[in-house]
Short mmCIF file of C-alpha atoms in Angstrom, two decimals:
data_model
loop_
_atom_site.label_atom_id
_atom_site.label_comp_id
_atom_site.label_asym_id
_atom_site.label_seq_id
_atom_site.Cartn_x
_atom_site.Cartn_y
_atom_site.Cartn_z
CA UNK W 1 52.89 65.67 34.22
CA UNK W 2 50.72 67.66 36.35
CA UNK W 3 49.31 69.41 33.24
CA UNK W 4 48.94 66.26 31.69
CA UNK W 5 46.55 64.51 34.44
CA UNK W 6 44.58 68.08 34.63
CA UNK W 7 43.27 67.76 30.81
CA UNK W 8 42.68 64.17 30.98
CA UNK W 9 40.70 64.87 33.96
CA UNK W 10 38.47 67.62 32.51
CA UNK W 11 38.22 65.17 29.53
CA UNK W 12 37.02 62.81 31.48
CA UNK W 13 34.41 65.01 33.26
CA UNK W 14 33.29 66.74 30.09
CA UNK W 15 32.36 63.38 28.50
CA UNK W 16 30.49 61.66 30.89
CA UNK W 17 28.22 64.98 31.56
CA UNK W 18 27.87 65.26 27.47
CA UNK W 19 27.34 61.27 27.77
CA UNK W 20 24.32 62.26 29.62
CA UNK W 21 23.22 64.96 28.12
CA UNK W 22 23.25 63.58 24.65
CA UNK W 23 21.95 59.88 25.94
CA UNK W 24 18.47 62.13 27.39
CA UNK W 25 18.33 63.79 23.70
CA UNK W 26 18.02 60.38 22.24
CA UNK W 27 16.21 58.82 24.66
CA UNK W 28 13.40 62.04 24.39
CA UNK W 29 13.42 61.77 21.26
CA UNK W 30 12.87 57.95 20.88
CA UNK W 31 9.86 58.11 23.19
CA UNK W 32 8.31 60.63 20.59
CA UNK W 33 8.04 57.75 18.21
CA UNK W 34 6.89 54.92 20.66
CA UNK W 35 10.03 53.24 21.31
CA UNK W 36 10.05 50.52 23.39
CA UNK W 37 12.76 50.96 26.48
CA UNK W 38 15.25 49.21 24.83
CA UNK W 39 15.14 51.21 21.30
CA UNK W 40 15.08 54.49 23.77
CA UNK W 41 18.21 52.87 25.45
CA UNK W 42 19.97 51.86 21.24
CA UNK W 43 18.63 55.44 20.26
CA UNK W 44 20.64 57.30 23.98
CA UNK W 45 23.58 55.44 22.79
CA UNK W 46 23.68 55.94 19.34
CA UNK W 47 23.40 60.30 20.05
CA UNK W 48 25.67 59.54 23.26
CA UNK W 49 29.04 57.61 21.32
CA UNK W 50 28.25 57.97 17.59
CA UNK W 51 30.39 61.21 17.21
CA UNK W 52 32.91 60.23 19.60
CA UNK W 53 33.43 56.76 18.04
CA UNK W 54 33.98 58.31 14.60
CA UNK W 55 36.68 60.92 15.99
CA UNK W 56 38.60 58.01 17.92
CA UNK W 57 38.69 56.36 14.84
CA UNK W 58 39.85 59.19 12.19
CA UNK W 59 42.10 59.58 15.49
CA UNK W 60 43.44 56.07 15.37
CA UNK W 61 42.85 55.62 18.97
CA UNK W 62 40.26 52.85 20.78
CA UNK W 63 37.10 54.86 20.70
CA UNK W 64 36.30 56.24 24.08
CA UNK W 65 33.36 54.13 25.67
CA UNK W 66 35.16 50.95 25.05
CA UNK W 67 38.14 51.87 27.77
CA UNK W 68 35.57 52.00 30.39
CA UNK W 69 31.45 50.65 31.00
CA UNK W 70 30.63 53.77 32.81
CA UNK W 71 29.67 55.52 29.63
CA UNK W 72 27.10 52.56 28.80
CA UNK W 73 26.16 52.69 32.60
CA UNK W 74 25.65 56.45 32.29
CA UNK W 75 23.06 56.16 29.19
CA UNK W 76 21.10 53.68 31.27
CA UNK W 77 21.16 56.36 34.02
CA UNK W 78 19.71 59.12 31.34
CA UNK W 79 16.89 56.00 30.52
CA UNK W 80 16.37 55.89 34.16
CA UNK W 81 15.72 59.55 34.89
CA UNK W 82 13.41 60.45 31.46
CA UNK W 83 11.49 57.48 32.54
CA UNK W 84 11.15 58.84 36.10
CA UNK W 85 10.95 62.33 35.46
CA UNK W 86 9.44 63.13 31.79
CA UNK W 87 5.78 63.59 33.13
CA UNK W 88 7.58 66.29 35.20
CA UNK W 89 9.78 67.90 32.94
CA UNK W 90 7.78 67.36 29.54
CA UNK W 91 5.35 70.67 30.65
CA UNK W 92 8.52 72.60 30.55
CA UNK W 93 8.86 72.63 26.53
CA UNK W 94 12.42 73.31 26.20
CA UNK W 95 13.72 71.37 28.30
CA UNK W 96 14.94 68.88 26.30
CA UNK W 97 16.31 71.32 23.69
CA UNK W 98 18.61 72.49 26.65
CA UNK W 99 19.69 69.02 27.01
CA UNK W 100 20.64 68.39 23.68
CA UNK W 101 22.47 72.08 23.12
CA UNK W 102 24.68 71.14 26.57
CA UNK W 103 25.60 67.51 24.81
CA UNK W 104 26.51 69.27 21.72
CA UNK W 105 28.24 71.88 23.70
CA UNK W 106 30.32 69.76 26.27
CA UNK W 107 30.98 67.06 23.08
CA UNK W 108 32.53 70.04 21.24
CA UNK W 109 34.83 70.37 23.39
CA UNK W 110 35.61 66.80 24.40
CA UNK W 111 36.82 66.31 20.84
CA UNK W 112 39.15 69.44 21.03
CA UNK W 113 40.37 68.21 23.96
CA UNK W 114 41.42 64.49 22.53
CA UNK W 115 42.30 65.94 19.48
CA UNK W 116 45.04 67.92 21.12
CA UNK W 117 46.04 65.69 23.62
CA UNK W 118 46.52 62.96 20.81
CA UNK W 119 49.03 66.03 18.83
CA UNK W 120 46.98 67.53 16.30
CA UNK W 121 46.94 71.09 15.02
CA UNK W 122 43.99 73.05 16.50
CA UNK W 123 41.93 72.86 12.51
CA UNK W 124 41.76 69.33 13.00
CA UNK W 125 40.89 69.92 16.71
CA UNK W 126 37.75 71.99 16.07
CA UNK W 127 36.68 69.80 12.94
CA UNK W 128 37.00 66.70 15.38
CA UNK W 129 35.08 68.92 17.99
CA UNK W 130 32.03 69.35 15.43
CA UNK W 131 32.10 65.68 14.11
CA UNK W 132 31.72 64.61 18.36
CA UNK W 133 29.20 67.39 18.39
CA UNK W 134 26.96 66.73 15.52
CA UNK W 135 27.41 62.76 14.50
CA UNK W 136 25.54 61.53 17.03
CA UNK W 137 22.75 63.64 16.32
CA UNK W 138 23.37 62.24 12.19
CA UNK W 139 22.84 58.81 13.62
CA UNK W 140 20.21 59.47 15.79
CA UNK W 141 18.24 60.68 13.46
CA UNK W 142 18.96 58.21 10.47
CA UNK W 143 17.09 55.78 12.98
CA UNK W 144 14.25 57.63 13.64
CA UNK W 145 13.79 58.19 10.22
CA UNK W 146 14.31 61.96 10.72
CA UNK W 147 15.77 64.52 8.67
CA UNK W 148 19.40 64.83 10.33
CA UNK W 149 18.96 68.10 12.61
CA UNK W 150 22.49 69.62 11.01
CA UNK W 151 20.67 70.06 7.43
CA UNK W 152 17.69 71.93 8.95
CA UNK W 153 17.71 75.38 8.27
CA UNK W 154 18.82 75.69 12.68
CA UNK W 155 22.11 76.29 13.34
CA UNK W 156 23.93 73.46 14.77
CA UNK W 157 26.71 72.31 13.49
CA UNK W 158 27.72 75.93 12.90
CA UNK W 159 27.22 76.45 16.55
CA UNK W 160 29.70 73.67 17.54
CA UNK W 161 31.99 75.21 14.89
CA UNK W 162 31.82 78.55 16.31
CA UNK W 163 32.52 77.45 19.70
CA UNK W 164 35.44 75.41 18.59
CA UNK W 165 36.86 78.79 17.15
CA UNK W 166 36.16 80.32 20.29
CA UNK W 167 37.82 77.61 21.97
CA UNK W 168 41.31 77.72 19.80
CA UNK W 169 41.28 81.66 20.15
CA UNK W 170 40.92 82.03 23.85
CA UNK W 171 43.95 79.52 24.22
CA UNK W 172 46.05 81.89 22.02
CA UNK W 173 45.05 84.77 23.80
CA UNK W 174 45.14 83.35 27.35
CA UNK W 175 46.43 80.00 27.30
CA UNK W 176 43.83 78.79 30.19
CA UNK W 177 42.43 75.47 29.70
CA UNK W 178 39.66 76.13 31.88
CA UNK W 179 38.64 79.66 30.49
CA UNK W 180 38.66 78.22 27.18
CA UNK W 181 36.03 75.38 28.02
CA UNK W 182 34.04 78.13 29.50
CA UNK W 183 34.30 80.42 26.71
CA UNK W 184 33.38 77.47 23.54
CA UNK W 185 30.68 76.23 26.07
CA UNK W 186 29.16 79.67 26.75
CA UNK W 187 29.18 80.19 22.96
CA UNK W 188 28.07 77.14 20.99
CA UNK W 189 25.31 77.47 23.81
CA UNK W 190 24.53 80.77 23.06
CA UNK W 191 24.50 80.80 19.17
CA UNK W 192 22.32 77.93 19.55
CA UNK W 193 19.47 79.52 21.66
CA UNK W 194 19.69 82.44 19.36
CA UNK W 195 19.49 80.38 16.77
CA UNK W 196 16.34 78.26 17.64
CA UNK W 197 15.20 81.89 19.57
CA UNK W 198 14.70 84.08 16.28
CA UNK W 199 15.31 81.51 13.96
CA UNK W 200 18.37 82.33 12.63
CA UNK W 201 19.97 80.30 9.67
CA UNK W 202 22.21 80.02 6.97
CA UNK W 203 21.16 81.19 3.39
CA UNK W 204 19.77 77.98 1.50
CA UNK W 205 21.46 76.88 -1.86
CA UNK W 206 17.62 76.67 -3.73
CA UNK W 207 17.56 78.64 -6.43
CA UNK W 208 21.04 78.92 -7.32
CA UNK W 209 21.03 75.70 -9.47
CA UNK W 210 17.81 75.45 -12.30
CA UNK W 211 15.48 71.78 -11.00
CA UNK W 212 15.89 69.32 -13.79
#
């Protein structure tokens, strides 16, 4: 029982920090294209729920930020701070990178976590941990009328996978909940900023079938 109220705990924590996280991404990235406050605010919550809502559903569960309003609250606390603090931060270029790589990150493992609280085998886990990962980003994207991050030559979905596999091996190795969310964080992290550092990508499919 003890167990039980630990993981739903660190659930609990892990999603409201990648709430955040991922509700700055869209926010930033809404105020590149003008957005008024309240498309930044649609555009926070679109990167902050969209993957978790689809997971929850595949899941057959109540998706997550309709149990509670502090997940809403939270995105208007990410509008808030970019608001107050972008003239400070913007200088610092990567900045909001590092805020979206930590919301893919801690959303990785949010939907491991569910995933294996709700009984599934750890494939499904780590698949559910890249759609809460990358989704939001899909959506996010199909609003600003961008190209969806994940089919950029960048590793990102890939990084979320990685870390998922990271994830599933440190539990078989050392069955610690906690070393595992430091492990998969540490390493989607990492393969991301190596990624985006010496741009590092997966071999494209051009070429391999003749343009009609």
């Amino acid at each position: 029982m003890l167990t039980s109220l630990w993981d739903i705990s660190i659930q609990q924590i892990i999603e409201f920090l990648g709430t955040f996280a991922f509700a700055i991404s869209g926010i930033r990235h809404a105020a590149a294209k003008n957005f008024d406050w309240f498309g930044g605010y649609v555009c926070g919550i679109a990167v902050a729920i969209g993957g978790g809502t689809i997971r929850d559903v595949m899941l057959g569960t109540t998706p997550f930020w309709m149990t509670s309003p502090f997940y809403m609250l939270c995105t208007a606390l990410a509008l808030l701070f970019v608001v107050t603090f972008a003239k400070h931060i913007e200088p610092l270029k990567n900045a909001w990178f590092v805020f979206d790589t930590l919301g893919l990150a801690l959303f990785t493992i949010a939907g491991i976590q569910k995933s294996i609280i709700m009984g599934q085998p750890y494939w499904v886990a780590i698949i559910m941990g890249c759609i809460t990962g990358a989704a939001g980003g899909v959506i996010r994207d199909v609003l600003l009328n961008n190209e969806p991050v994940i089919f950029r030559k960048e590793i990102y979905a890939m990084a979320s996978l990685m870390g998922g596999l990271a994830y599933w091996i440190t539990m078989y190795l050392d069955n610690s909940i906690e070393l595992s969310v430091i492990v998969s964080f540490s390493i989607t992290c990492l393969i991301r900023f190596l990624a985006v550092r010496y741009h590092l990508s997966l071999p494209k499919l051009k070429g391999l079938i003749a343009e009609e």
